Coordinates of C-alpha atoms in Angstrom, one line a residue:
Chain O
M240 CA 20.0 -19.6 19.6
D241 CA 23.6 -18.5 19.3
R242 CA 25.2 -16.8 16.3
Q243 CA 28.1 -14.6 15.5
R244 CA 26.9 -11.1 14.7
N245 CA 28.9 -9.1 12.2
S246 CA 29.1 -5.4 12.3
V247 CA 25.7 -4.9 13.8
G248 CA 25.8 -2.3 16.5
D249 CA 23.4 -2.5 19.4
L250 CA 20.5 -0.1 19.1
P251 CA 19.5 1.8 22.3
G252 CA 16.3 0.6 23.9
G253 CA 14.0 2.9 25.9
L254 CA 12.0 5.6 24.1
S255 CA 12.3 5.8 20.3
A256 CA 10.4 8.9 19.2
F257 CA 8.7 9.0 15.8
P258 CA 8.1 12.6 14.6
I259 CA 5.8 13.6 11.8
T260 CA 7.4 15.1 8.6
P261 CA 5.4 18.3 8.0
V262 CA 4.4 18.5 4.3
T263 CA 2.8 21.7 3.1
S264 CA 1.7 22.7 -0.3
A265 CA 5.3 23.9 -0.8
G266 CA 6.7 20.5 0.0
V267 CA 8.5 19.2 3.1
D268 CA 9.0 21.8 5.7
L269 CA 12.5 20.9 6.9
E270 CA 12.8 23.7 9.3
A271 CA 9.6 22.7 11.2
F272 CA 10.8 19.1 11.1
Q273 CA 14.1 20.0 12.7
R274 CA 12.4 22.1 15.3
I275 CA 10.4 19.0 16.3
V276 CA 13.5 16.8 16.4
V277 CA 15.5 19.3 18.5
R278 CA 12.7 19.3 21.1
L279 CA 12.9 15.5 21.2
V280 CA 16.6 15.6 21.8
A281 CA 16.2 18.2 24.5
A282 CA 13.7 15.9 26.2
G283 CA 16.2 13.1 26.4
V284 CA 14.6 10.5 24.0
D285 CA 16.8 7.5 23.5
S286 CA 16.5 7.4 19.7
I287 CA 14.6 9.1 16.9
G288 CA 12.6 7.2 14.2
A289 CA 12.6 9.5 11.2
L290 CA 10.5 8.7 8.1
G291 CA 8.4 6.1 9.9
S292 CA 4.7 5.6 9.1
T293 CA 4.0 8.8 11.1
G294 CA 6.8 10.5 9.2
S295 CA 4.9 10.0 5.9
S296 CA 7.8 8.2 4.3
A297 CA 5.6 6.2 2.0
Y298 CA 4.4 9.5 0.4
L299 CA 7.7 11.2 -0.1
S300 CA 10.1 11.1 -3.1
R301 CA 13.6 9.8 -2.9
E302 CA 15.0 13.4 -2.8
E303 CA 12.6 14.4 -0.1
R304 CA 13.5 11.4 2.0
R305 CA 17.1 12.0 1.6
A306 CA 16.7 15.6 2.7
V307 CA 14.6 14.5 5.8
A308 CA 17.1 11.9 6.8
G309 CA 20.0 14.3 6.6
A310 CA 18.0 17.0 8.5
A311 CA 17.1 14.4 11.2
V312 CA 20.7 13.3 11.8
R313 CA 21.9 16.9 12.0
A314 CA 19.2 18.0 14.4
A315 CA 19.6 14.9 16.5
A316 CA 23.1 16.0 17.4
G317 CA 24.4 12.5 18.2
V318 CA 21.2 10.8 19.4
P319 CA 20.8 7.7 17.2
V320 CA 18.4 8.2 14.3
L321 CA 16.6 5.2 12.7
V322 CA 15.6 6.0 9.2
G323 CA 12.6 4.4 7.5
I324 CA 13.5 2.9 4.1
G325 CA 10.2 1.1 3.2
A326 CA 8.8 1.2 -0.4
L327 CA 6.8 -1.0 -2.6
R328 CA 9.7 -2.0 -4.8
T329 CA 12.9 -3.6 -3.6
D330 CA 15.0 -1.5 -5.9
D331 CA 13.7 1.6 -4.2
V332 CA 14.2 0.2 -0.8
L333 CA 17.8 -0.5 -1.6
R334 CA 18.3 3.1 -2.8
H335 CA 16.7 4.5 0.4
A336 CA 19.1 2.2 2.4
D337 CA 22.1 3.7 0.5
D338 CA 20.8 7.2 1.1
A339 CA 20.2 6.5 4.8
Q340 CA 23.7 5.3 5.2
V341 CA 25.1 8.4 3.5
A342 CA 22.9 10.6 5.7
G343 CA 24.5 9.1 8.9
A344 CA 21.6 6.9 10.1
A345 CA 22.3 4.7 13.1
A346 CA 19.9 2.1 11.7
V347 CA 17.4 1.5 9.0
L348 CA 13.8 0.7 9.7
L349 CA 11.9 -1.5 7.1
A350 CA 8.2 -2.2 6.8
P351 CA 7.0 -4.6 4.1
V352 CA 5.0 -2.0 2.3
S353 CA 2.6 -3.8 0.0
Y354 CA 0.3 -3.4 -3.0
Q355 CA 0.0 -7.0 -4.1
P356 CA -0.4 -9.0 -0.9
L357 CA 3.0 -10.4 -0.2
T358 CA 3.8 -14.0 0.7
D359 CA 6.2 -14.9 3.6
D360 CA 8.9 -15.8 1.1
E361 CA 8.6 -12.5 -0.6
V362 CA 8.9 -10.6 2.7
F363 CA 11.8 -12.7 3.8
G364 CA 13.4 -12.1 0.4
L365 CA 13.0 -8.3 0.9
Y366 CA 14.8 -8.4 4.2
E367 CA 17.5 -10.7 2.8
D368 CA 18.1 -8.3 -0.1
V369 CA 18.5 -5.4 2.2
S370 CA 20.7 -7.3 4.7
A371 CA 23.0 -8.3 1.8
R372 CA 23.3 -4.7 0.6
C373 CA 23.3 -2.5 3.6
A374 CA 25.6 -3.0 6.6
L375 CA 23.6 -0.7 9.0
P376 CA 21.6 -2.4 11.8
L377 CA 18.2 -3.3 10.4
C378 CA 15.0 -2.9 12.4
V379 CA 12.1 -5.0 11.2
Y380 CA 9.0 -2.8 11.2
D381 CA 5.8 -4.9 11.8
N382 CA 2.9 -2.6 11.1
P383 CA -0.1 -4.6 9.7
G384 CA -2.4 -1.6 9.9
T385 CA -0.5 0.2 7.2
T386 CA 1.2 -2.6 5.2
G387 CA -1.7 -5.1 5.3
F388 CA 0.9 -7.8 6.0
T389 CA 0.7 -10.0 9.1
F390 CA 4.0 -11.5 10.3
S391 CA 3.9 -14.9 11.9
D392 CA 6.3 -15.6 14.8
E393 CA 8.0 -18.1 12.5
L394 CA 8.7 -15.5 9.9
H395 CA 10.0 -13.0 12.6
I396 CA 12.4 -15.7 13.8
R397 CA 13.5 -16.5 10.2
I398 CA 14.2 -12.8 9.5
A399 CA 15.8 -12.1 12.8
A400 CA 18.5 -14.6 11.9
L401 CA 19.7 -12.4 9.1
A402 CA 23.2 -10.9 9.8
T403 CA 22.2 -7.3 10.1
V404 CA 18.9 -7.5 11.9
A405 CA 19.3 -5.7 15.2
A406 CA 15.7 -5.0 16.4
V407 CA 12.1 -5.9 15.8
K408 CA 9.3 -3.4 16.2
L409 CA 6.1 -5.3 17.0
P410 CA 2.5 -4.0 17.0
G411 CA 0.9 -3.3 20.4
M412 CA -0.4 -6.2 22.4
G413 CA -2.0 -6.5 25.9
F414 CA 0.1 -7.5 28.9
D415 CA -1.0 -11.2 28.9
V416 CA -0.1 -11.7 25.3
A417 CA 3.1 -9.8 25.6
A418 CA 4.2 -11.7 28.7
E419 CA 3.9 -14.9 26.8
R420 CA 5.1 -13.8 23.4
L421 CA 8.1 -11.6 24.1
P422 CA 10.1 -14.1 26.1
R423 CA 9.3 -16.8 23.5
L424 CA 10.6 -14.6 20.6
R425 CA 13.6 -13.5 22.7
E426 CA 14.6 -17.1 23.2
A427 CA 14.3 -17.8 19.5
F428 CA 16.0 -14.6 18.3
P429 CA 19.8 -14.4 18.0
H430 CA 21.4 -12.8 21.1
G431 CA 21.4 -9.1 20.8
V432 CA 18.3 -8.6 18.7
S433 CA 16.1 -6.2 20.7
I434 CA 12.4 -6.3 20.8
G435 CA 10.2 -3.2 20.8
V436 CA 6.5 -2.4 20.8
S437 CA 4.4 0.2 19.2
G438 CA 0.7 1.1 19.6
D439 CA 1.0 3.9 22.2
W440 CA -2.0 2.9 24.2
L441 CA -0.6 -0.5 24.8
A442 CA 3.0 0.6 25.4
A443 CA 2.9 0.3 29.2
D444 CA 1.7 -3.4 28.8
G445 CA 4.5 -4.2 26.4
L446 CA 7.2 -2.5 28.4
L447 CA 6.0 -4.1 31.7
A448 CA 6.2 -7.4 29.9
G449 CA 9.8 -6.9 29.1
A450 CA 10.0 -5.0 25.8
D451 CA 13.3 -3.2 25.3
T452 CA 11.9 -0.3 23.3
F453 CA 8.8 1.8 23.0
F454 CA 8.5 3.0 19.4
S455 CA 6.2 5.9 20.1
V456 CA 4.0 8.1 17.9
L457 CA 3.1 10.5 20.7
G458 CA 6.7 10.4 21.9
G459 CA 7.5 12.2 18.6
L460 CA 5.5 15.1 19.8
L461 CA 5.2 15.0 23.6
P462 CA 8.4 13.3 24.6
H463 CA 8.5 14.1 28.3
P464 CA 5.5 12.1 29.4
M465 CA 6.3 9.2 27.1
R466 CA 9.8 9.2 28.5
A467 CA 8.4 9.1 32.0
L468 CA 6.1 6.2 31.0
T469 CA 9.0 4.3 29.6
R470 CA 11.4 4.9 32.5
S471 CA 8.8 4.0 35.1
A472 CA 7.8 0.8 33.3
Q473 CA 11.4 -0.3 32.7
S474 CA 12.3 0.4 36.3
G475 CA 9.4 -1.9 37.4
D476 CA 7.2 0.9 38.7
A477 CA 4.0 -0.5 37.1
Q478 CA 1.7 1.8 39.0
T479 CA 3.3 5.0 37.6
A480 CA 3.5 3.6 34.1
R481 CA -0.1 2.6 34.1
A482 CA -1.2 5.9 35.6
I483 CA 0.5 7.9 32.9
S484 CA -1.0 5.6 30.3
A485 CA -4.5 6.1 31.8
E486 CA -4.0 9.8 31.7
F487 CA -3.4 9.8 28.0
E488 CA -6.3 7.4 27.2
P489 CA -8.6 10.2 25.9
L490 CA -5.9 11.2 23.4
W491 CA -5.4 7.6 22.4
M492 CA -9.1 7.3 21.8
L493 CA -8.7 9.9 19.2
F494 CA -5.7 8.0 17.8
R495 CA -7.9 4.9 17.4
R496 CA -10.8 6.8 15.9
Y497 CA -9.0 9.1 13.4
G498 CA -5.6 7.5 12.9
S499 CA -2.6 8.6 15.0
I500 CA -1.0 10.5 12.2
R501 CA -3.9 12.8 11.7
V502 CA -4.1 13.5 15.5
V503 CA -0.4 14.3 16.0
S504 CA -0.4 16.3 12.8
A505 CA -3.2 18.5 14.2
A506 CA -1.5 18.6 17.6
A507 CA 1.8 19.8 16.0
E508 CA -0.2 22.6 14.5
L509 CA -2.0 23.5 17.7
L510 CA 1.3 23.6 19.6
G511 CA 2.7 26.0 17.0
L512 CA 5.3 23.5 15.7
S513 CA 4.0 23.3 12.2
A514 CA 1.8 25.1 9.7
A515 CA -1.4 23.5 8.5
P516 CA -2.3 21.5 6.5
N517 CA 0.8 19.5 7.1
L518 CA 0.0 16.0 5.7
P519 CA 0.5 14.9 2.1
R520 CA -2.7 14.6 0.1
P521 CA -4.8 12.5 -0.2
L522 CA -4.4 12.5 3.6
L523 CA -6.6 15.3 5.0
P524 CA -6.4 17.2 8.3
L525 CA -8.2 15.9 11.4
P526 CA -12.0 16.6 10.9
A527 CA -13.4 19.5 13.0
T528 CA -15.0 17.4 15.8
G529 CA -11.7 15.5 16.3
R530 CA -9.8 18.8 16.3
E531 CA -12.1 20.3 18.9
A532 CA -11.7 17.3 21.2
L533 CA -8.0 17.5 20.7
A534 CA -7.8 21.2 21.4
A535 CA -9.7 20.6 24.6
L536 CA -7.4 17.8 25.8
L537 CA -4.0 19.2 24.8
P538 CA -3.4 21.9 27.5
S539 CA -3.7 19.5 30.5
L540 CA -1.5 16.9 28.7
T541 CA 1.2 19.3 27.7
E542 CA 1.5 20.8 31.2
R543 CA 2.8 17.4 32.3
R544 CA 6.5 16.9 31.9
Chain D
M238 CA -30.2 11.1 -11.8
D239 CA -29.6 13.4 -14.7
R240 CA -26.7 15.6 -15.3
Q241 CA -24.9 17.3 -18.2
R242 CA -21.6 15.5 -18.9
N243 CA -18.8 17.6 -20.2
S244 CA -16.1 16.3 -22.5
V245 CA -16.3 12.7 -21.1
G246 CA -16.4 10.3 -24.0
D247 CA -18.1 7.0 -23.6
L248 CA -15.8 4.1 -22.9
P249 CA -16.4 0.8 -24.7
G250 CA -17.9 -2.0 -22.7
G251 CA -17.2 -5.6 -23.4
L252 CA -13.8 -7.1 -22.7
S253 CA -11.2 -4.8 -21.2
A254 CA -7.9 -6.8 -21.1
F255 CA -5.3 -6.1 -18.5
P256 CA -1.8 -7.3 -19.5
I257 CA 1.2 -7.7 -17.3
T258 CA 4.1 -5.4 -17.6
P259 CA 7.2 -7.7 -17.8
V260 CA 9.9 -6.4 -15.5
T261 CA 13.3 -8.1 -15.7
S262 CA 16.5 -7.4 -13.8
A263 CA 17.2 -5.0 -16.7
G264 CA 14.0 -3.1 -16.1
V265 CA 10.7 -3.0 -18.0
D266 CA 10.8 -5.2 -21.1
L267 CA 8.8 -2.9 -23.5
E268 CA 9.3 -5.2 -26.4
A269 CA 7.7 -8.2 -24.6
F270 CA 5.0 -5.8 -23.4
Q271 CA 4.1 -4.7 -26.9
R272 CA 4.1 -8.2 -28.2
I273 CA 1.5 -9.0 -25.5
V274 CA -0.6 -6.0 -26.4
V275 CA -0.5 -6.7 -30.1
R276 CA -1.9 -10.2 -29.5
L277 CA -4.8 -8.7 -27.5
V278 CA -5.6 -6.3 -30.4
A279 CA -5.5 -9.2 -32.9
A280 CA -7.9 -11.1 -30.7
G281 CA -10.4 -8.3 -30.8
V282 CA -10.5 -7.1 -27.2
D283 CA -12.6 -4.0 -26.7
S284 CA -10.1 -2.0 -24.7
I285 CA -6.8 -2.5 -23.0
G286 CA -6.0 -1.7 -19.3
A287 CA -2.3 -0.8 -19.2
L288 CA -0.6 -0.3 -15.8
G289 CA -3.4 -1.9 -13.8
S290 CA -2.7 -3.9 -10.7
T291 CA -1.7 -6.8 -12.9
G292 CA 0.5 -4.3 -14.9
S293 CA 2.6 -3.7 -11.8
S294 CA 2.0 0.1 -12.0
A295 CA 2.4 0.6 -8.2
Y296 CA 6.0 -0.7 -8.5
L297 CA 7.2 1.4 -11.5
S298 CA 8.8 4.8 -11.6
R299 CA 7.2 7.7 -13.3
E300 CA 9.6 7.3 -16.3
E301 CA 8.8 3.6 -16.6
R302 CA 5.1 4.3 -16.4
R303 CA 5.4 6.9 -19.1
A304 CA 7.2 4.5 -21.4
V305 CA 4.7 1.7 -20.8
A306 CA 1.7 4.0 -21.5
G307 CA 3.3 5.2 -24.7
A308 CA 4.1 1.7 -25.8
A309 CA 0.6 0.5 -25.0
V310 CA -1.1 3.2 -27.1
R311 CA 1.3 2.6 -30.0
A312 CA 0.8 -1.2 -29.9
A313 CA -2.9 -0.9 -29.4
A314 CA -3.3 0.7 -32.9
G315 CA -6.5 2.5 -32.2
V316 CA -8.0 0.2 -29.6
P317 CA -8.8 2.4 -26.6
V318 CA -6.2 2.2 -23.8
L319 CA -7.0 2.9 -20.2
V320 CA -3.9 3.8 -18.2
G321 CA -3.6 3.2 -14.5
I322 CA -2.5 6.4 -12.6
G323 CA -2.8 5.2 -9.0
A324 CA -0.1 6.2 -6.5
L325 CA 0.1 6.8 -2.7
R326 CA 0.4 10.6 -3.1
T327 CA -2.0 12.8 -4.9
D328 CA 0.8 14.9 -6.5
D329 CA 2.1 11.7 -8.1
V330 CA -1.3 10.7 -9.3
L331 CA -1.7 14.0 -11.0
R332 CA 1.7 13.7 -12.7
H333 CA 0.7 10.2 -13.9
A334 CA -2.6 11.7 -15.2
D335 CA -0.7 14.3 -17.2
D336 CA 1.6 11.7 -18.6
A337 CA -1.3 9.4 -19.6
Q338 CA -2.9 12.3 -21.4
V339 CA 0.3 13.0 -23.3
A340 CA 0.7 9.3 -24.2
G341 CA -2.7 9.3 -25.8
A342 CA -4.7 7.3 -23.2
A343 CA -8.4 7.0 -23.9
A344 CA -9.1 7.1 -20.1
V345 CA -7.3 7.0 -16.8
L346 CA -7.9 4.3 -14.2
L347 CA -7.5 5.2 -10.6
A348 CA -7.3 3.0 -7.5
P349 CA -7.1 4.6 -4.1
V350 CA -3.6 3.2 -3.3
S351 CA -3.2 3.3 0.4
Y352 CA -0.5 3.2 3.1
Q353 CA -2.3 5.0 5.9
P354 CA -5.9 3.7 5.8
L355 CA -7.9 6.3 4.0
T356 CA -11.2 7.9 5.0
D357 CA -14.1 8.2 2.6
D358 CA -13.5 12.0 2.4
E359 CA -9.9 11.4 1.5
V360 CA -10.8 9.0 -1.3
F361 CA -13.4 11.4 -2.5
G362 CA -10.9 14.2 -2.4
L363 CA -8.4 12.2 -4.4
Y364 CA -11.0 11.6 -7.2
E365 CA -12.1 15.3 -7.0
D366 CA -8.5 16.5 -7.4
V367 CA -7.9 14.3 -10.5
S368 CA -11.2 15.2 -12.0
A369 CA -10.4 18.9 -11.6
R370 CA -7.0 18.5 -13.3
C371 CA -7.5 15.8 -16.0
A372 CA -10.1 16.0 -18.7
L373 CA -9.8 12.3 -19.7
P374 CA -12.6 9.9 -18.8
L375 CA -11.9 8.6 -15.3
C376 CA -12.5 5.0 -14.4
V377 CA -12.9 4.4 -10.6
Y378 CA -10.8 1.3 -9.8
D379 CA -12.3 -0.5 -6.7
N380 CA -9.8 -3.1 -5.7
P381 CA -9.8 -3.7 -2.0
G382 CA -7.5 -6.7 -2.2
T383 CA -4.6 -4.5 -3.2
T384 CA -5.6 -1.1 -1.8
G385 CA -7.1 -2.2 1.5
F386 CA -9.8 0.3 0.9
T387 CA -13.5 -0.7 0.8
F388 CA -15.9 1.5 -1.1
S389 CA -19.4 1.9 0.2
D390 CA -22.1 2.3 -2.5
E391 CA -22.7 5.7 -1.1
L392 CA -19.1 6.7 -1.8
H393 CA -19.3 5.2 -5.3
I394 CA -22.4 7.3 -6.0
R395 CA -20.7 10.4 -4.6
I396 CA -17.6 9.9 -6.8
A397 CA -19.6 8.9 -9.9
A398 CA -21.2 12.4 -9.9
L399 CA -17.8 14.0 -10.6
A400 CA -17.7 15.5 -14.1
T401 CA -15.1 13.2 -15.6
V402 CA -16.1 9.9 -14.1
A403 CA -17.0 7.6 -17.0
A404 CA -16.8 4.1 -15.5
V405 CA -16.6 2.2 -12.3
K406 CA -14.7 -1.1 -12.0
L407 CA -16.2 -3.2 -9.2
P408 CA -14.7 -6.3 -7.5
G409 CA -16.2 -9.6 -8.5
M410 CA -19.5 -10.6 -6.9
G411 CA -21.8 -13.6 -7.2
F412 CA -24.9 -13.4 -9.5
D413 CA -27.5 -12.8 -6.8
V414 CA -25.5 -9.9 -5.3
A415 CA -24.8 -8.4 -8.7
A416 CA -28.4 -8.7 -9.9
E417 CA -29.4 -6.6 -6.9
R418 CA -26.5 -4.2 -6.8
L419 CA -25.7 -3.3 -10.4
P420 CA -29.2 -1.9 -11.2
R421 CA -29.3 0.0 -7.9
L422 CA -25.9 1.7 -8.7
R423 CA -26.9 2.3 -12.3
E424 CA -30.0 4.0 -11.1
A425 CA -28.0 6.2 -8.8
F426 CA -25.1 7.0 -11.2
P427 CA -25.4 9.8 -13.8
H428 CA -26.5 8.6 -17.2
G429 CA -23.5 7.2 -19.2
V430 CA -21.3 6.0 -16.3
S431 CA -20.6 2.4 -17.2
I432 CA -20.3 -0.4 -14.7
G433 CA -17.7 -3.1 -15.0
V434 CA -16.7 -6.1 -12.9
S435 CA -13.4 -7.8 -12.2
G436 CA -12.4 -11.0 -10.4
D437 CA -12.2 -13.3 -13.4
W438 CA -13.9 -16.3 -11.8
L439 CA -17.0 -14.2 -11.1
A440 CA -17.1 -12.4 -14.4
A441 CA -19.9 -14.6 -16.0
D442 CA -22.0 -13.8 -13.0
G443 CA -21.4 -10.1 -13.2
L444 CA -21.9 -9.9 -17.0
L445 CA -25.1 -12.0 -16.8
A446 CA -26.4 -9.6 -14.1
G447 CA -25.9 -6.7 -16.5
A448 CA -22.3 -5.4 -16.2
D449 CA -21.2 -3.4 -19.2
T450 CA -17.5 -4.4 -19.0
F451 CA -15.4 -7.3 -17.9
F452 CA -12.0 -6.0 -16.7
S453 CA -10.1 -9.2 -17.0
V454 CA -6.7 -10.3 -15.8
L455 CA -6.8 -13.5 -17.9
G456 CA -8.1 -11.6 -20.8
G457 CA -4.7 -9.8 -20.8
L458 CA -3.0 -13.1 -21.7
L459 CA -5.7 -15.4 -23.2
P460 CA -8.0 -12.9 -24.9
H461 CA -9.9 -15.4 -27.1
P462 CA -11.8 -17.4 -24.5
M463 CA -12.4 -14.3 -22.3
R464 CA -13.8 -12.5 -25.3
A465 CA -16.0 -15.5 -26.0
L466 CA -17.2 -15.6 -22.4
T467 CA -18.0 -11.9 -22.6
R468 CA -19.8 -12.0 -25.9
S469 CA -21.9 -15.0 -24.9
A470 CA -22.9 -13.5 -21.5
Q471 CA -23.7 -10.2 -23.1
S472 CA -25.8 -11.8 -25.8
G473 CA -27.8 -13.6 -23.1
D474 CA -26.3 -17.1 -23.7
A475 CA -25.8 -17.9 -20.1
Q476 CA -25.1 -21.6 -20.7
T477 CA -22.1 -20.9 -22.9
A478 CA -20.8 -18.2 -20.6
R479 CA -21.0 -20.5 -17.6
A480 CA -19.5 -23.4 -19.5
I481 CA -16.4 -21.3 -20.4
S482 CA -16.1 -20.0 -16.9
A483 CA -16.3 -23.6 -15.5
E484 CA -13.6 -24.7 -18.0
F485 CA -11.2 -22.1 -16.5
E486 CA -12.0 -22.9 -12.9
P487 CA -8.8 -24.9 -12.4
L488 CA -6.8 -21.9 -13.5
W489 CA -8.8 -19.6 -11.3
M490 CA -8.2 -21.8 -8.3
L491 CA -4.5 -21.0 -8.9
F492 CA -5.4 -17.3 -9.1
R493 CA -7.1 -17.5 -5.8
R494 CA -4.3 -19.5 -4.2
Y495 CA -1.2 -17.7 -5.5
G496 CA -2.5 -14.3 -6.6
S497 CA -3.5 -13.8 -10.2
I498 CA -0.4 -11.6 -11.1
R499 CA 2.0 -14.5 -10.2
V500 CA 0.0 -17.0 -12.3
V501 CA -0.3 -14.8 -15.4
S502 CA 3.3 -13.8 -15.1
A503 CA 4.3 -17.5 -15.1
A504 CA 1.9 -18.3 -17.9
A505 CA 3.4 -15.5 -20.0
E506 CA 6.8 -17.1 -19.6
L507 CA 5.4 -20.6 -20.3
L508 CA 3.8 -19.3 -23.5
G509 CA 7.1 -17.7 -24.6
L510 CA 5.8 -14.2 -24.3
S511 CA 8.2 -13.0 -21.7
A512 CA 11.5 -13.9 -20.0
A513 CA 11.5 -15.0 -16.4
P514 CA 11.5 -13.7 -13.7
N515 CA 9.3 -10.9 -14.9
L516 CA 7.9 -9.5 -11.7
P517 CA 9.4 -6.6 -9.8
R518 CA 10.9 -7.7 -6.5
P519 CA 9.8 -8.2 -3.8
L520 CA 7.3 -10.1 -5.8
L521 CA 8.6 -13.6 -6.6
P522 CA 7.8 -16.0 -9.4
L523 CA 5.1 -18.6 -8.9
P524 CA 6.4 -21.4 -6.6
A525 CA 7.3 -24.7 -8.2
T526 CA 4.1 -26.5 -7.2
G527 CA 1.9 -23.8 -8.7
R528 CA 4.1 -23.6 -11.8
E529 CA 3.7 -27.4 -12.4
A530 CA 0.0 -27.2 -12.0
L531 CA -0.1 -24.3 -14.4
A532 CA 2.1 -26.0 -17.0
A533 CA -0.3 -29.0 -16.9
L534 CA -3.3 -26.9 -17.4
L535 CA -2.2 -24.4 -20.0
P536 CA -2.1 -26.6 -23.2
S537 CA -5.8 -27.5 -23.1
L538 CA -6.8 -23.9 -22.2
T539 CA -4.8 -22.3 -24.9
E540 CA -6.1 -24.7 -27.6
R541 CA -9.4 -23.0 -27.1
R542 CA -10.1 -19.9 -29.1

């Protein structure tokens, strides 16, 4: 499929790190957030995903989101920042897109956040509305675990043809599925639309099957090993990529059991990067058993660079 | 289970009608909304559920919700109004609860609106926080189709013990399930906590199995037949209740296929009660085929009183 792309810059592939947004009883802790972002930049991540699902965007007010987007861009010091603009109502999404542009975002990241289950036409209409309003590169954020919405490949292809769509972030999938699906989507997408994967425990599979980008929750807290995983997979060193992935499997078991946001939130606290509790209620801190398991795991995992 | 209940008034059972909140490109159409509520009052509904799922509460700003709650109470002219206060973040839920109280709500209605999938402890904590802050009777709003959260009976029982919980709104269930489940929950709930059902096409089943309340989407637009269904079921006239339910089955097929909110939104327009489109984007109007089927059905259904 060939098409003229207007004004859509290329987004970097590689490791896109998704930090938490620490939220205490006093509100968003911008200082702690910037400390976390500065660490990511120092570790050489390729881009930063601010206000993703892990960044609690769905829970924050417009003012808080604006402040976080600005803080992210300043702390990123030139590293491209993708800013999450998802919200239940299209009018709010468009406001967040305006704010992201003013903040200096390199791209906007949009999940079809749902209350009433959305139809394919409604989700397409949402992306169409944003594409018509906001000139920034748009990354489609396919996250059924939080939105409840499942994209078909047909819908992905329809949306990827919109003028500003620059990237698609897919849920994690095993190697065999990815090796079949990614080339098929790439063939159907306009030239230049990059394809990334999330679901940290499946990232090595996705990258080895050809994904351009690893959108990583853990990369938002422990960037060094996730960068090493990404680089080794993308240079074709499957053995190293899989070995790093295997090493983190105990941590990813906690992700699957408790939800990755609760685990990285507790890890940020254990590493002294944020106060606790740091999640917006009704979200609660990691329960004690999970916290103990995490505390036992962290030292060996953080020694690794 | 016996327990002293403080300051929680009894909520009326019977038909609780859930109107749409018309949202045009100019914002919430309060005038159309009040016209709809006045019709419900004239038809003798037992209570009104403003800002429910069908009332698009999840899509509205705090200011819009405040205006709708006030308009509902004024138009209801003494009929008790339950006001939906659900939101992703607990801080927002508490603000909506304050606003509902100021508006003169008879009760607040709370669904565990989710982005990150919530744990049982988080959902309990949400209800606990609201119960500690807001003295109004609290109705637990169990709506897995929109929240993605599934309540266990254990969790319902735990939440129903909170001091302000006055009612629980359960999803629809067939007669056999309801006949077993409702008495079991009633036995475990504190005295005075009422049990209602939703899912219009299963309402006759739920009421005949002993539910106190029918929380009705269609009752928010066509109150007469839904009131007749409720009264006949609650007086033990199963045959009439089932006959009315069967008569509306073609409409409820459209509910199941297109989502009830899109169907009642189009019906409000076809009945001249609201302009179109009247749903907040990204929600789109009923597609043409559904609209034609609805237009063909409505005349015979609205002749019935």
